[in-house]
N, CA, C and O atoms as a printed pandas DataFrame, in Angstrom:
     atom_number atom_name residue_name chain_id  residue_number  x_coord  y_coord  z_coord
0              1         N          MET        A               1  111.910   -6.103 -127.636
1              2        CA          MET        A               1  111.333   -5.368 -128.738
2              3         C          MET        A               1  112.325   -4.319 -129.269
3              4         O          MET        A               1  112.429   -4.109 -130.477
4              5         N          GLY        A               2  113.061   -3.657 -128.338
5              6        CA          GLY        A               2  114.037   -2.652 -128.731
6              7         C          GLY        A               2  115.188   -3.240 -129.514
7              8         O          GLY        A               2  115.711   -2.611 -130.433
8              9         N          VAL        A               3  115.587   -4.461 -129.146
9             10        CA          VAL        A               3  116.683   -5.122 -129.851
10            11         C          VAL        A               3  116.270   -5.429 -131.285
11            12         O          VAL        A               3  117.071   -5.279 -132.208
12            13         N          ILE        A               4  115.057   -5.845 -131.472
13            14        CA          ILE        A               4  114.560   -6.150 -132.821
14            15         C          ILE        A               4  114.507   -4.887 -133.659
15            16         O          ILE        A               4  114.874   -4.909 -134.834
16            17         N          ALA        A               5  114.059   -3.792 -133.079
17            18        CA          ALA        A               5  113.985   -2.520 -133.804
18            19         C          ALA        A               5  115.393   -2.036 -134.177
19            20         O          ALA        A               5  115.599   -1.547 -135.288
20            21         N          ALA        A               6  116.360   -2.167 -133.266
21            22        CA          ALA        A               6  117.728   -1.750 -133.557
22            23         C          ALA        A               6  118.324   -2.601 -134.671
23            24         O          ALA        A               6  118.993   -2.074 -135.560
24            25         N          PHE        A               7  118.093   -3.898 -134.635
25            26        CA          PHE        A               7  118.606   -4.791 -135.661
26            27         C          PHE        A               7  117.970   -4.472 -137.012
27            28         O          PHE        A               7  118.657   -4.486 -138.033
28            29         N          ALA        A               8  116.671   -4.185 -137.031
29            30        CA          ALA        A               8  115.971   -3.850 -138.274
30            31         C          ALA        A               8  116.509   -2.539 -138.850
31            32         O          ALA        A               8  116.674   -2.410 -140.063
32            33         N          THR        A               9  116.778   -1.577 -137.983
33            34        CA          THR        A               9  117.328   -0.297 -138.438
34            35         C          THR        A               9  118.718   -0.500 -139.030
35            36         O          THR        A               9  119.068    0.114 -140.037
36            37         N          LEU        A              10  119.495   -1.355 -138.406
37            38        CA          LEU        A              10  120.834   -1.647 -138.885
38            39         C          LEU        A              10  120.791   -2.259 -140.280
39            40         O          LEU        A              10  121.583   -1.894 -141.148
40            41         N          ILE        A              11  119.884   -3.170 -140.486
41            42        CA          ILE        A              11  119.773   -3.845 -141.784
42            43         C          ILE        A              11  119.227   -2.905 -142.850
43            44         O          ILE        A              11  119.710   -2.904 -143.982
44            45         N          LEU        A              12  118.228   -2.109 -142.498
45            46        CA          LEU        A              12  117.582   -1.247 -143.480
46            47         C          LEU        A              12  118.403    0.009 -143.799
47            48         O          LEU        A              12  118.159    0.667 -144.811
48            49         N          ASN        A              13  119.354    0.336 -142.959
49            50        CA          ASN        A              13  120.154    1.534 -143.171
50            51         C          ASN        A              13  121.007    1.427 -144.427
51            52         O          ASN        A              13  121.205    2.431 -145.110
52            53         N          GLY        A              14  121.512    0.255 -144.749
53            54        CA          GLY        A              14  122.269    0.057 -145.978
54            55         C          GLY        A              14  123.768    0.252 -145.844
55            56         O          GLY        A              14  124.497    0.051 -146.814
56            57         N          LYS        A              15  124.245    0.637 -144.676
57            58        CA          LYS        A              15  125.688    0.801 -144.497
58            59         C          LYS        A              15  126.324   -0.544 -144.194
59            60         O          LYS        A              15  125.738   -1.396 -143.526
60            61         N          THR        A              16  127.527   -0.713 -144.697
61            62        CA          THR        A              16  128.253   -1.926 -144.347
62            63         C          THR        A              16  128.949   -1.711 -143.008
63            64         O          THR        A              16  129.079   -0.581 -142.539
64            65         N          TRP        A              17  129.388   -2.792 -142.408
65            66        CA          TRP        A              17  130.019   -2.701 -141.092
66            67         C          TRP        A              17  131.269   -1.822 -141.142
67            68         O          TRP        A              17  131.550   -1.109 -140.179
68            69         N          GLU        A              18  132.031   -1.856 -142.252
69            70        CA          GLU        A              18  133.243   -1.070 -142.374
70            71         C          GLU        A              18  132.965    0.428 -142.429
71            72         O          GLU        A              18  133.825    1.232 -142.069
72            73         N          GLU        A              19  131.768    0.809 -142.876
73            74        CA          GLU        A              19  131.435    2.224 -142.981
74            75         C          GLU        A              19  131.110    2.849 -141.630
75            76         O          GLU        A              19  131.188    4.069 -141.479
76            77         N          TYR        A              20  130.751    2.039 -140.662
77            78        CA          TYR        A              20  130.430    2.585 -139.351
78            79         C          TYR        A              20  131.690    3.109 -138.690
79            80         O          TYR        A              20  132.743    2.474 -138.738
80            81         N          GLY        A              21  131.572    4.255 -138.083
81            82        CA          GLY        A              21  132.708    4.867 -137.417
82            83         C          GLY        A              21  133.485    5.814 -138.305
83            84         O          GLY        A              21  134.291    6.599 -137.806
84            85         N          LYS        A              22  133.262    5.761 -139.617
85            86        CA          LYS        A              22  133.928    6.708 -140.503
86            87         C          LYS        A              22  133.148    8.015 -140.479
87            88         O          LYS        A              22  131.926    8.041 -140.624
88            89         N          HIS        A              23  133.875    9.065 -140.295
89            90        CA          HIS        A              23  133.264   10.370 -140.228
90            91         C          HIS        A              23  134.299   11.366 -140.713
91            92         O          HIS        A              23  135.496   11.098 -140.621
92            93         N          ARG        A              24  133.880   12.477 -141.213
93            94        CA          ARG        A              24  134.834   13.460 -141.717
94            95         C          ARG        A              24  135.769   13.958 -140.623
95            96         O          ARG        A              24  136.941   14.230 -140.884
96            97         N          LEU        A              25  135.271   14.076 -139.427
97            98        CA          LEU        A              25  136.107   14.566 -138.339
98            99         C          LEU        A              25  137.008   13.473 -137.775
99           100         O          LEU        A              25  138.024   13.770 -137.147
100          101         N          LEU        A              26  136.651   12.233 -137.991
101          102        CA          LEU        A              26  137.432   11.106 -137.489
102          103         C          LEU        A              26  137.996   10.340 -138.674
103          104         O          LEU        A              26  137.477    9.286 -139.043
104          105         N          SER        A              27  139.058   10.869 -139.270
105          106        CA          SER        A              27  139.548   10.287 -140.521
106          107         C          SER        A              27  140.776    9.412 -140.326
107          108         O          SER        A              27  141.577    9.282 -141.252
108          109         N          ASP        A              28  140.955    8.810 -139.158
109          110        CA          ASP        A              28  142.115    7.954 -138.934
110          111         C          ASP        A              28  142.148    6.765 -139.884
111          112         O          ASP        A              28  143.225    6.344 -140.306
112          113         N          SER        A              29  141.009    6.228 -140.220
113          114        CA          SER        A              29  140.978    5.030 -141.044
114          115         C          SER        A              29  141.007    5.339 -142.539
115          116         O          SER        A              29  141.036    4.419 -143.357
116          117         N          ASP        A              30  140.999    6.613 -142.903
117          118        CA          ASP        A              30  140.982    6.974 -144.313
118          119         C          ASP        A              30  142.350    6.941 -144.964
119          120         O          ASP        A              30  142.453    7.135 -146.175
120          121         N          GLY        A              31  143.391    6.706 -144.208
121          122        CA          GLY        A              31  144.726    6.657 -144.772
122          123         C          GLY        A              31  145.562    7.816 -144.266
123          124         O          GLY        A              31  145.065    8.679 -143.543
124          125         N          PRO        A              32  146.840    7.836 -144.649
125          126        CA          PRO        A              32  147.736    8.879 -144.154
126          127         C          PRO        A              32  147.402   10.236 -144.752
127          128         O          PRO        A              32  146.993   10.345 -145.908
128          129         N          HIS        A              33  147.585   11.249 -143.949
129          130        CA          HIS        A              33  147.352   12.623 -144.395
130          131         C          HIS        A              33  148.634   13.406 -144.189
131          132         O          HIS        A              33  149.498   13.010 -143.406
132          133         N          GLY        A              34  148.750   14.503 -144.887
133          134        CA          GLY        A              34  149.928   15.340 -144.730
134          135         C          GLY        A              34  150.990   14.984 -145.749
135          136         O          GLY        A              34  150.804   14.103 -146.588
136          137         N          PRO        A              35  152.111   15.688 -145.659
137          138        CA          PRO        A              35  153.181   15.474 -146.642
138          139         C          PRO        A              35  153.878   14.133 -146.452
139          140         O          PRO        A              35  153.836   13.527 -145.381
140          141         N          LYS        A              36  154.512   13.697 -147.519
141          142        CA          LYS        A              36  155.249   12.428 -147.494
142          143         C          LYS        A              36  156.437   12.551 -146.545
143          144         O          LYS        A              36  157.129   13.569 -146.536
144          145         N          ALA        A              37  156.669   11.521 -145.756
145          146        CA          ALA        A              37  157.756   11.537 -144.781
146          147         C          ALA        A              37  159.094   11.776 -145.468
147          148         O          ALA        A              37  159.390   11.164 -146.494
148          149         N          GLY        A              38  159.899   12.667 -144.902
149          150        CA          GLY        A              38  161.210   12.966 -145.442
150          151         C          GLY        A              38  161.212   14.053 -146.499
151          152         O          GLY        A              38  162.279   14.518 -146.900
152          153         N          SER        A              39  160.026   14.470 -146.963
153          154        CA          SER        A              39  159.975   15.526 -147.972
154          155         C          SER        A              39  160.260   16.873 -147.322
155          156         O          SER        A              39  160.258   17.002 -146.098
156          157         N          ALA        A              40  160.505   17.867 -148.160
157          158        CA          ALA        A              40  160.784   19.213 -147.644
158          159         C          ALA        A              40  159.590   19.743 -146.861
159          160         O          ALA        A              40  159.765   20.428 -145.853
160          161         N          ALA        A              41  158.378   19.433 -147.315
161          162        CA          ALA        A              41  157.182   19.892 -146.608
162          163         C          ALA        A              41  157.065   19.223 -145.235
163          164         O          ALA        A              41  156.668   19.863 -144.261
164          165         N          ALA        A              42  157.409   17.948 -145.163
165          166        CA          ALA        A              42  157.346   17.246 -143.881
166          167         C          ALA        A              42  158.382   17.796 -142.905
167          168         O          ALA        A              42  158.095   17.953 -141.718
168          169         N          ILE        A              43  159.571   18.087 -143.395
169          170        CA          ILE        A              43  160.620   18.647 -142.543
170          171         C          ILE        A              43  160.219   20.041 -142.070
171          172         O          ILE        A              43  160.437   20.386 -140.908
172          173         N          PHE        A              44  159.637   20.840 -142.955
173          174        CA          PHE        A              44  159.168   22.173 -142.572
174          175         C          PHE        A              44  158.084   22.074 -141.506
175          176         O          PHE        A              44  158.095   22.824 -140.530
176          177         N          GLU        A              45  157.151   21.151 -141.695
177          178        CA          GLU        A              45  156.075   20.958 -140.719
178          179         C          GLU        A              45  156.634   20.506 -139.369
179          180         O          GLU        A              45  156.207   20.990 -138.321
180          181         N          ARG        A              46  157.590   19.576 -139.402
181          182        CA          ARG        A              46  158.229   19.102 -138.175
182          183         C          ARG        A              46  158.917   20.248 -137.450
183          184         O          ARG        A              46  158.753   20.416 -136.242
184          185         N          ASP        A              47  159.699   21.046 -138.203
185          186        CA          ASP        A              47  160.421   22.156 -137.589
186          187         C          ASP        A              47  159.470   23.198 -137.011
187          188         O          ASP        A              47  159.743   23.765 -135.953
188          189         N          THR        A              48  158.358   23.453 -137.695
189          190        CA          THR        A              48  157.368   24.404 -137.189
190          191         C          THR        A              48  156.777   23.916 -135.876
191          192         O          THR        A              48  156.620   24.698 -134.939
192          193         N          GLU        A              49  156.448   22.635 -135.800
193          194        CA          GLU        A              49  155.883   22.091 -134.564
194          195         C          GLU        A              49  156.908   22.106 -133.427
195          196         O          GLU        A              49  156.554   22.389 -132.283
196          197         N          ILE        A              50  158.170   21.804 -133.732
197          198        CA          ILE        A              50  159.206   21.840 -132.703
198          199         C          ILE        A              50  159.396   23.268 -132.203
199          200         O          ILE        A              50  159.565   23.490 -131.004
200          201         N          ARG        A              51  159.367   24.247 -133.127
201          202        CA          ARG        A              51  159.482   25.652 -132.711
202          203         C          ARG        A              51  158.354   26.025 -131.755
203          204         O          ARG        A              51  158.585   26.692 -130.747
204          205         N          GLN        A              52  157.145   25.595 -132.069
205          206        CA          GLN        A              52  156.004   25.898 -131.193
206          207         C          GLN        A              52  156.209   25.297 -129.806
207          208         O          GLN        A              52  155.917   25.938 -128.796
208          209         N          LEU        A              53  156.710   24.067 -129.760
209          210        CA          LEU        A              53  156.962   23.433 -128.470
210          211         C          LEU        A              53  158.060   24.160 -127.699
211          212         O          LEU        A              53  157.961   24.330 -126.484
212          213         N          LEU        A              54  159.108   24.590 -128.405
213          214        CA          LEU        A              54  160.192   25.312 -127.749
214          215         C          LEU        A              54  159.730   26.674 -127.244
215          216         O          LEU        A              54  160.155   27.121 -126.178
216          217         N          GLU        A              55  158.865   27.331 -128.003
217          218        CA          GLU        A              55  158.327   28.611 -127.545
218          219         C          GLU        A              55  157.447   28.420 -126.315
219          220         O          GLU        A              55  157.460   29.249 -125.405
220          221         N          ALA        A              56  156.685   27.336 -126.287
221          222        CA          ALA        A              56  155.878   27.031 -125.095
222          223         C          ALA        A              56  156.795   26.736 -123.909
223          224         O          ALA        A              56  156.495   27.130 -122.783
224          225         N          ARG        A              57  157.902   26.050 -124.153
225          226        CA          ARG        A              57  158.863   25.774 -123.082
226          227         C          ARG        A              57  159.439   27.088 -122.545
227          228         O          ARG        A              57  159.611   27.247 -121.337
228          229         N          ASN        A              58  159.738   28.032 -123.454
229          230        CA          ASN        A              58  160.259   29.320 -123.019
230          231         C          ASN        A              58  159.247   30.081 -122.174
231          232         O          ASN        A              58  159.624   30.763 -121.220
232          233         N          LEU        A              59  157.967   29.972 -122.515
233          234        CA          LEU        A              59  156.934   30.622 -121.699
234          235         C          LEU        A              59  156.899   30.028 -120.291
235          236         O          LEU        A              59  156.766   30.756 -119.307
236          237         N          ARG        A              60  157.018   28.716 -120.203
237          238        CA          ARG        A              60  157.061   28.077 -118.879
238          239         C          ARG        A              60  158.300   28.493 -118.110
239          240         O          ARG        A              60  158.238   28.737 -116.906
240          241         N          ARG        A              61  159.434   28.574 -118.810
241          242        CA          ARG        A              61  160.668   29.005 -118.162
242          243         C          ARG        A              61  160.539   30.437 -117.655
243          244         O          ARG        A              61  161.009   30.751 -116.561
244          245         N          ALA        A              62  159.911   31.303 -118.435
245          246        CA          ALA        A              62  159.727   32.700 -118.029
246          247         C          ALA        A              62  158.844   32.793 -116.780
247          248         O          ALA        A              62  159.104   33.604 -115.891
248          249         N          ARG        A              63  157.802   31.963 -116.716
249          250        CA          ARG        A              63  156.936   31.971 -115.527
250          251         C          ARG        A              63  157.696   31.548 -114.287
251          252         O          ARG        A              63  157.395   32.009 -113.186
252          253         N          ARG        A              64  158.688   30.666 -114.453
253          254        CA          ARG        A              64  159.487   30.217 -113.314
254          255         C          ARG        A              64  160.646   31.157 -113.028
255          256         O          ARG        A              64  161.380   30.954 -112.060
256          257         N          GLY        A              65  160.823   32.185 -113.857
257          258        CA          GLY        A              65  161.904   33.137 -113.653
258          259         C          GLY        A              65  163.228   32.695 -114.238
259          260         O          GLY        A              65  164.267   33.273 -113.919
260          261         N          GLU        A              66  163.212   31.673 -115.096
261          262        CA          GLU        A              66  164.437   31.181 -115.727
262          263         C          GLU        A              66  164.655   31.912 -117.048
263          264         O          GLU        A              66  163.698   32.386 -117.659
264          265         N          PRO        A              67  165.910   32.009 -117.492
265          266        CA          PRO        A              67  166.167   32.682 -118.773
266          267         C          PRO        A              67  165.664   31.822 -119.935
267          268         O          PRO        A              67  165.706   30.594 -119.861
268          269         N          PRO        A              68  165.193   32.458 -120.998
269          270        CA          PRO        A              68  164.709   31.685 -122.153
270          271         C          PRO        A              68  165.867   31.086 -122.938
271          272         O          PRO        A              68  166.992   31.585 -122.902
272          273         N          LEU        A              69  165.565   30.009 -123.644
273          274        CA          LEU        A              69  166.538   29.372 -124.527
274          275         C          LEU        A              69  166.412   29.981 -125.917
275          276         O          LEU        A              69  165.350   30.476 -126.293
276          277         N          ASP        A              70  167.503   29.940 -126.675
277          278        CA          ASP        A              70  167.468   30.370 -128.067
278          279         C          ASP        A              70  166.752   29.282 -128.866
279          280         O          ASP        A              70  167.253   28.164 -128.993
280          281         N          VAL        A              71  165.586   29.613 -129.399
281          282        CA          VAL        A              71  164.737   28.628 -130.069
282          283         C          VAL        A              71  165.439   28.030 -131.286
283          284         O          VAL        A              71  165.427   26.812 -131.467
284          285         N          GLU        A              72  166.046   28.862 -132.113
285          286        CA          GLU        A              72  166.681   28.360 -133.340
286          287         C          GLU        A              72  167.883   27.475 -133.016
287          288         O          GLU        A              72  168.089   26.448 -133.663
288          289         N          GLN        A              73  168.672   27.864 -132.025
289          290        CA          GLN        A              73  169.825   27.044 -131.644
290          291         C          GLN        A              73  169.365   25.698 -131.090
291          292         O          GLN        A              73  169.951   24.664 -131.408
292          293         N          GLU        A              74  168.325   25.705 -130.269
293          294        CA          GLU        A              74  167.801   24.456 -129.703
294          295         C          GLU        A              74  167.189   23.587 -130.800
295          296         O          GLU        A              74  167.312   22.363 -130.757
296          297         N          LEU        A              75  166.533   24.202 -131.777
297          298        CA          LEU        A              75  165.975   23.458 -132.910
298          299         C          LEU        A              75  167.090   22.762 -133.681
299          300         O          LEU        A              75  166.959   21.589 -134.032
300          301         N          ARG        A              76  168.191   23.475 -133.951
301          302        CA          ARG        A              76  169.318   22.856 -134.664
302          303         C          ARG        A              76  169.892   21.693 -133.858
303          304         O          ARG        A              76  170.245   20.656 -134.418
304          305         N          ARG        A              77  169.983   21.872 -132.546
305          306        CA          ARG        A              77  170.528   20.806 -131.701
306          307         C          ARG        A              77  169.620   19.578 -131.729
307          308         O          ARG        A              77  170.104   18.449 -131.801
308          309         N          LEU        A              78  168.319   19.793 -131.671
309          310        CA          LEU        A              78  167.373   18.673 -131.629
310          311         C          LEU        A              78  167.249   17.946 -132.961
311          312         O          LEU        A              78  167.003   16.740 -132.986
312          313         N          THR        A              79  167.415   18.660 -134.060
313          314        CA          THR        A              79  167.212   18.044 -135.378
314          315         C          THR        A              79  168.517   17.632 -136.048
315          316         O          THR        A              79  168.495   17.094 -137.155
316          317         N          ALA        A              80  169.654   17.875 -135.396
317          318        CA          ALA        A              80  170.939   17.472 -135.973
318          319         C          ALA        A              80  171.034   15.949 -135.998
319          320         O          ALA        A              80  170.533   15.279 -135.094
320          321         N          PRO        A              81  171.673   15.403 -137.027
321          322        CA          PRO        A              81  171.819   13.939 -137.064
322          323         C          PRO        A              81  172.684   13.460 -135.903
323          324         O          PRO        A              81  173.694   14.081 -135.570
324          325         N          GLN        A              82  172.283   12.363 -135.298
325          326        CA          GLN        A              82  173.033   11.778 -134.193
326          327         C          GLN        A              82  174.051   10.803 -134.768
327          328         O          GLN        A              82  173.686    9.754 -135.299
328          329         N          ILE        A              83  175.326   11.152 -134.659
329          330        CA          ILE        A              83  176.389   10.352 -135.238
330          331         C          ILE        A              83  177.199    9.730 -134.108
331          332         O          ILE        A              83  177.847   10.437 -133.336
332          333         N          ASP        A              84  177.159    8.414 -134.015
333          334        CA          ASP        A              84  177.968    7.747 -132.998
334          335         C          ASP        A              84  179.358    7.479 -133.582
335          336         O          ASP        A              84  179.539    7.572 -134.796
336          337         N          PRO        A              85  180.342    7.149 -132.739
337          338        CA          PRO        A              85  181.712    6.945 -133.229
338          339         C          PRO        A              85  181.829    5.849 -134.285
339          340         O          PRO        A              85  182.667    5.948 -135.182
340          341         N          GLU        A              86  181.004    4.807 -134.192
341          342        CA          GLU        A              86  181.075    3.730 -135.186
342          343         C          GLU        A              86  180.623    4.204 -136.562
343          344         O          GLU        A              86  181.225    3.849 -137.576
344          345         N          LEU        A              87  179.549    5.018 -136.596
345          346        CA          LEU        A              87  179.086    5.545 -137.873
346          347         C          LEU        A              87  180.112    6.516 -138.448
347          348         O          LEU        A              87  180.365    6.511 -139.653
348          349         N          ARG        A              88  180.697    7.339 -137.601
349          350        CA          ARG        A              88  181.729    8.270 -138.051
350          351         C          ARG        A              88  182.912    7.497 -138.665
351          352         O          ARG        A              88  183.482    7.923 -139.669
352          353         N          GLU        A              89  183.272    6.364 -138.056
353          354        CA          GLU        A              89  184.375    5.545 -138.574
354          355         C          GLU        A              89  184.006    4.921 -139.923
355          356         O          GLU        A              89  184.854    4.814 -140.808
356          357         N          GLU        A              90  182.742    4.509 -140.083
357          358        CA          GLU        A              90  182.301    3.976 -141.378
358          359         C          GLU        A              90  182.361    5.053 -142.453
359          360         O          GLU        A              90  182.763    4.787 -143.586
360          361         N          ILE        A              91  181.964    6.262 -142.096
361          362        CA          ILE        A              91  182.027    7.364 -143.061
362          363         C          ILE        A              91  183.471    7.655 -143.420
363          364         O          ILE        A              91  183.783    7.917 -144.582
364          365         N          ARG        A              92  184.360    7.612 -142.427
365          366        CA          ARG        A              92  185.790    7.810 -142.693
366          367         C          ARG        A              92  186.298    6.755 -143.680
367          368         O          ARG        A              92  187.023    7.081 -144.620
368          369         N          ASP        A              93  185.917    5.491 -143.466
369          370        CA          ASP        A              93  186.332    4.419 -144.380
370          371         C          ASP        A              93  185.804    4.672 -145.788
371          372         O          ASP        A              93  186.503    4.427 -146.772
372          373         N          LEU        A              94  184.577    5.159 -145.882
373          374        CA          LEU        A              94  183.991    5.483 -147.182
374          375         C          LEU        A              94  184.798    6.564 -147.884
375          376         O          LEU        A              94  185.088    6.452 -149.075
376          377         N          VAL        A              95  185.163    7.611 -147.148
377          378        CA          VAL        A              95  185.926    8.717 -147.743
378          379         C          VAL        A              95  187.311    8.245 -148.169
379          380         O          VAL        A              95  187.791    8.632 -149.235
380          381         N          ILE        A              96  187.961    7.416 -147.354
381          382        CA          ILE        A              96  189.284    6.901 -147.714
382          383         C          ILE        A              96  189.193    6.036 -148.970
383          384         O          ILE        A              96  190.046    6.139 -149.852
384          385         N          ALA        A              97  188.175    5.190 -149.060
385          386        CA          ALA        A              97  187.986    4.369 -150.261
386          387         C          ALA        A              97  187.727    5.252 -151.472
387          388         O          ALA        A              97  188.210    4.959 -152.566
388          389         N          ARG        A              98  186.973    6.327 -151.290
389          390        CA          ARG        A              98  186.709    7.257 -152.391
390          391         C          ARG        A              98  188.019    7.905 -152.844
391          392         O          ARG        A              98  188.238    8.089 -154.042
392          393         N          ASN        A              99  188.888    8.251 -151.896
393          394        CA          ASN        A              99  190.179    8.845 -152.252
394          395         C          ASN        A              99  191.047    7.859 -153.031
395          396         O          ASN        A              99  191.756    8.256 -153.955
396          397         N          HIS        A             100  190.995    6.565 -152.662
397          398        CA          HIS        A             100  191.758    5.560 -153.417
398          399         C          HIS        A             100  191.257    5.473 -154.860
399          400         O          HIS        A             100  192.053    5.375 -155.794
400          401         N          ARG        A             101  189.939    5.511 -155.037
401          402        CA          ARG        A             101  189.379    5.482 -156.394
402          403         C          ARG        A             101  189.781    6.733 -157.174
403          404         O          ARG        A             101  190.095    6.659 -158.362
404          405         N          ARG        A             102  189.770    7.879 -156.498
405          406        CA          ARG        A             102  190.171    9.125 -157.155
406          407         C          ARG        A             102  191.642    9.057 -157.573
407          408         O          ARG        A             102  192.003    9.497 -158.664
408          409         N          ALA        A             103  192.494    8.499 -156.693
409          410        CA          ALA        A             103  193.923    8.397 -157.010
410          411         C          ALA        A             103  194.140    7.491 -158.208
411          412         O          ALA        A             103  194.979    7.780 -159.061
412          413         N          ARG        A             104  193.385    6.386 -158.282
413          414        CA          ARG        A             104  193.523    5.472 -159.434
414          415         C          ARG        A             104  193.118    6.140 -160.737
415          416         O          ARG        A             104  193.670    5.838 -161.794
416          417         N          SER        A             105  192.150    7.052 -160.659
417          418        CA          SER        A             105  191.717    7.721 -161.889
418          419         C          SER        A             105  192.487    9.015 -162.153
419          420         O          SER        A             105  192.165    9.749 -163.087
420          421         N          GLY        A             106  193.519    9.300 -161.320
421          422        CA          GLY        A             106  194.373   10.456 -161.567
422          423         C          GLY        A             106  193.852   11.753 -160.985
423          424         O          GLY        A             106  194.371   12.821 -161.307
424          425         N          LYS        A             107  192.846   11.688 -160.140
425          426        CA          LYS        A             107  192.298   12.902 -159.532
426          427         C          LYS        A             107  192.971   13.136 -158.187
427          428         O          LYS        A             107  193.445   12.187 -157.563
428          429         N          PRO        A             108  193.022   14.383 -157.731
429          430        CA          PRO        A             108  193.640   14.661 -156.426
430          431         C          PRO        A             108  192.744   14.154 -155.288
431          432         O          PRO        A             108  191.520   14.138 -155.422
432          433         N          PRO        A             109  193.346   13.747 -154.181
433          434        CA          PRO        A             109  192.545   13.254 -153.056
434          435         C          PRO        A             109  191.794   14.389 -152.376
435          436         O          PRO        A             109  192.205   15.548 -152.426
436          437         N          LEU        A             110  190.683   14.029 -151.737
437          438        CA          LEU        A             110  189.880   14.989 -150.987
438          439         C          LEU        A             110  190.365   15.041 -149.545
439          440         O          LEU        A             110  190.939   14.074 -149.045
440          441         N          ASP        A             111  190.136   16.166 -148.876
441          442        CA          ASP        A             111  190.462   16.269 -147.458
442          443         C          ASP        A             111  189.493   15.372 -146.685
443          444         O          ASP        A             111  188.278   15.543 -146.778
444          445         N          VAL        A             112  190.025   14.430 -145.934
445          446        CA          VAL        A             112  189.208   13.411 -145.278
446          447         C          VAL        A             112  188.249   14.034 -144.266
447          448         O          VAL        A             112  187.057   13.730 -144.276
448          449         N          ASP        A             113  188.760   14.905 -143.395
449          450        CA          ASP        A             113  187.899   15.485 -142.342
450          451         C          ASP        A             113  186.795   16.358 -142.919
451          452         O          ASP        A             113  185.662   16.330 -142.439
452          453         N          THR        A             114  187.122   17.132 -143.947
453          454        CA          THR        A             114  186.105   17.971 -144.589
454          455         C          THR        A             114  185.026   17.107 -145.238
455          456         O          THR        A             114  183.836   17.409 -145.142
456          457         N          GLU        A             115  185.452   16.034 -145.898
457          458        CA          GLU        A             115  184.493   15.142 -146.558
458          459         C          GLU        A             115  183.612   14.422 -145.540
459          460         O          GLU        A             115  182.428   14.198 -145.794
460          461         N          ILE        A             116  184.178   14.061 -144.397
461          462        CA          ILE        A             116  183.377   13.408 -143.348
462          463         C          ILE        A             116  182.273   14.349 -142.895
463          464         O          ILE        A             116  181.116   13.947 -142.782
464          465         N          GLU        A             117  182.626   15.594 -142.638
465          466        CA          GLU        A             117  181.623   16.569 -142.192
466          467         C          GLU        A             117  180.576   16.821 -143.272
467          468         O          GLU        A             117  179.400   17.003 -142.959
468          469         N          ARG        A             118  180.987   16.836 -144.542
469          470        CA          ARG        A             118  180.034   17.026 -145.638
470          471         C          ARG        A             118  179.053   15.850 -145.710
471          472         O          ARG        A             118  177.854   16.047 -145.910
472          473         N          GLU        A             119  179.565   14.642 -145.549
473          474        CA          GLU        A             119  178.699   13.452 -145.564
474          475         C          GLU        A             119  177.718   13.480 -144.397
475          476         O          GLU        A             119  176.542   13.154 -144.564
476          477         N          ILE        A             120  178.194   13.865 -143.222
477          478        CA          ILE        A             120  177.314   13.945 -142.056
478          479         C          ILE        A             120  176.227   14.989 -142.261
479          480         O          ILE        A             120  175.067   14.763 -141.917
480          481         N          ALA        A             121  176.605   16.128 -142.821
481          482        CA          ALA        A             121  175.611   17.176 -143.107
482          483         C          ALA        A             121  174.575   16.669 -144.095
483          484         O          ALA        A             121  173.397   17.014 -143.993
484          485         N          GLY        A             122  175.007   15.846 -145.059
485          486        CA          GLY        A             122  174.074   15.274 -146.030
486          487         C          GLY        A             122  173.093   14.293 -145.400
487          488         O          GLY        A             122  171.982   14.117 -145.900
488          489         N          LEU        A             123  173.497   13.657 -144.314
489          490        CA          LEU        A             123  172.589   12.720 -143.634
490          491         C          LEU        A             123  171.403   13.444 -143.017
491          492         O          LEU        A             123  170.309   12.885 -142.934
492          493         N          GLY        A             124  171.610   14.684 -142.583
493          494        CA          GLY        A             124  170.540   15.423 -141.921
494          495         C          GLY        A             124  169.621   16.132 -142.873
495          496         O          GLY        A             124  168.701   16.818 -142.428
496          497         N          GLY        A             125  169.827   15.997 -144.176
497          498        CA          GLY        A             125  168.978   16.665 -145.150
498          499         C          GLY        A             125  169.233   18.151 -145.213
499          500         O          GLY        A             125  168.361   18.920 -145.617
500          501         N          ILE        A             126  170.440   18.565 -144.810
501          502        CA          ILE        A             126  170.769   19.998 -144.787
502          503         C          ILE        A             126  171.162   20.461 -146.167
503          504         O          ILE        A             126  171.475   21.636 -146.358
């Protein structure tokens, strides 16, 4: 008898199966929330959360009697672009090719090492 009553309530309620489980507090199925990935707002949000985690780590370190870490320095280390030697070599090739194009058009060549570092900094969104 209870099964029949539950089935009747389900039918008379008028909700479709997809609507069940949706709730304002449980909005996982409603789509992505927050800023667009890679935007300035997303990077700011990421950095804020990392700072909070680093500050919590410092509190744990203090309880153990260890010296605290510099939060900003650790944040820069964690968010810096990871450049392996192969990628660095590709960037070097790019800069050398750019210098050849500049020479053909009569412009002075760029300093290769400075340009490599500038390109790497650009990869990190700095």
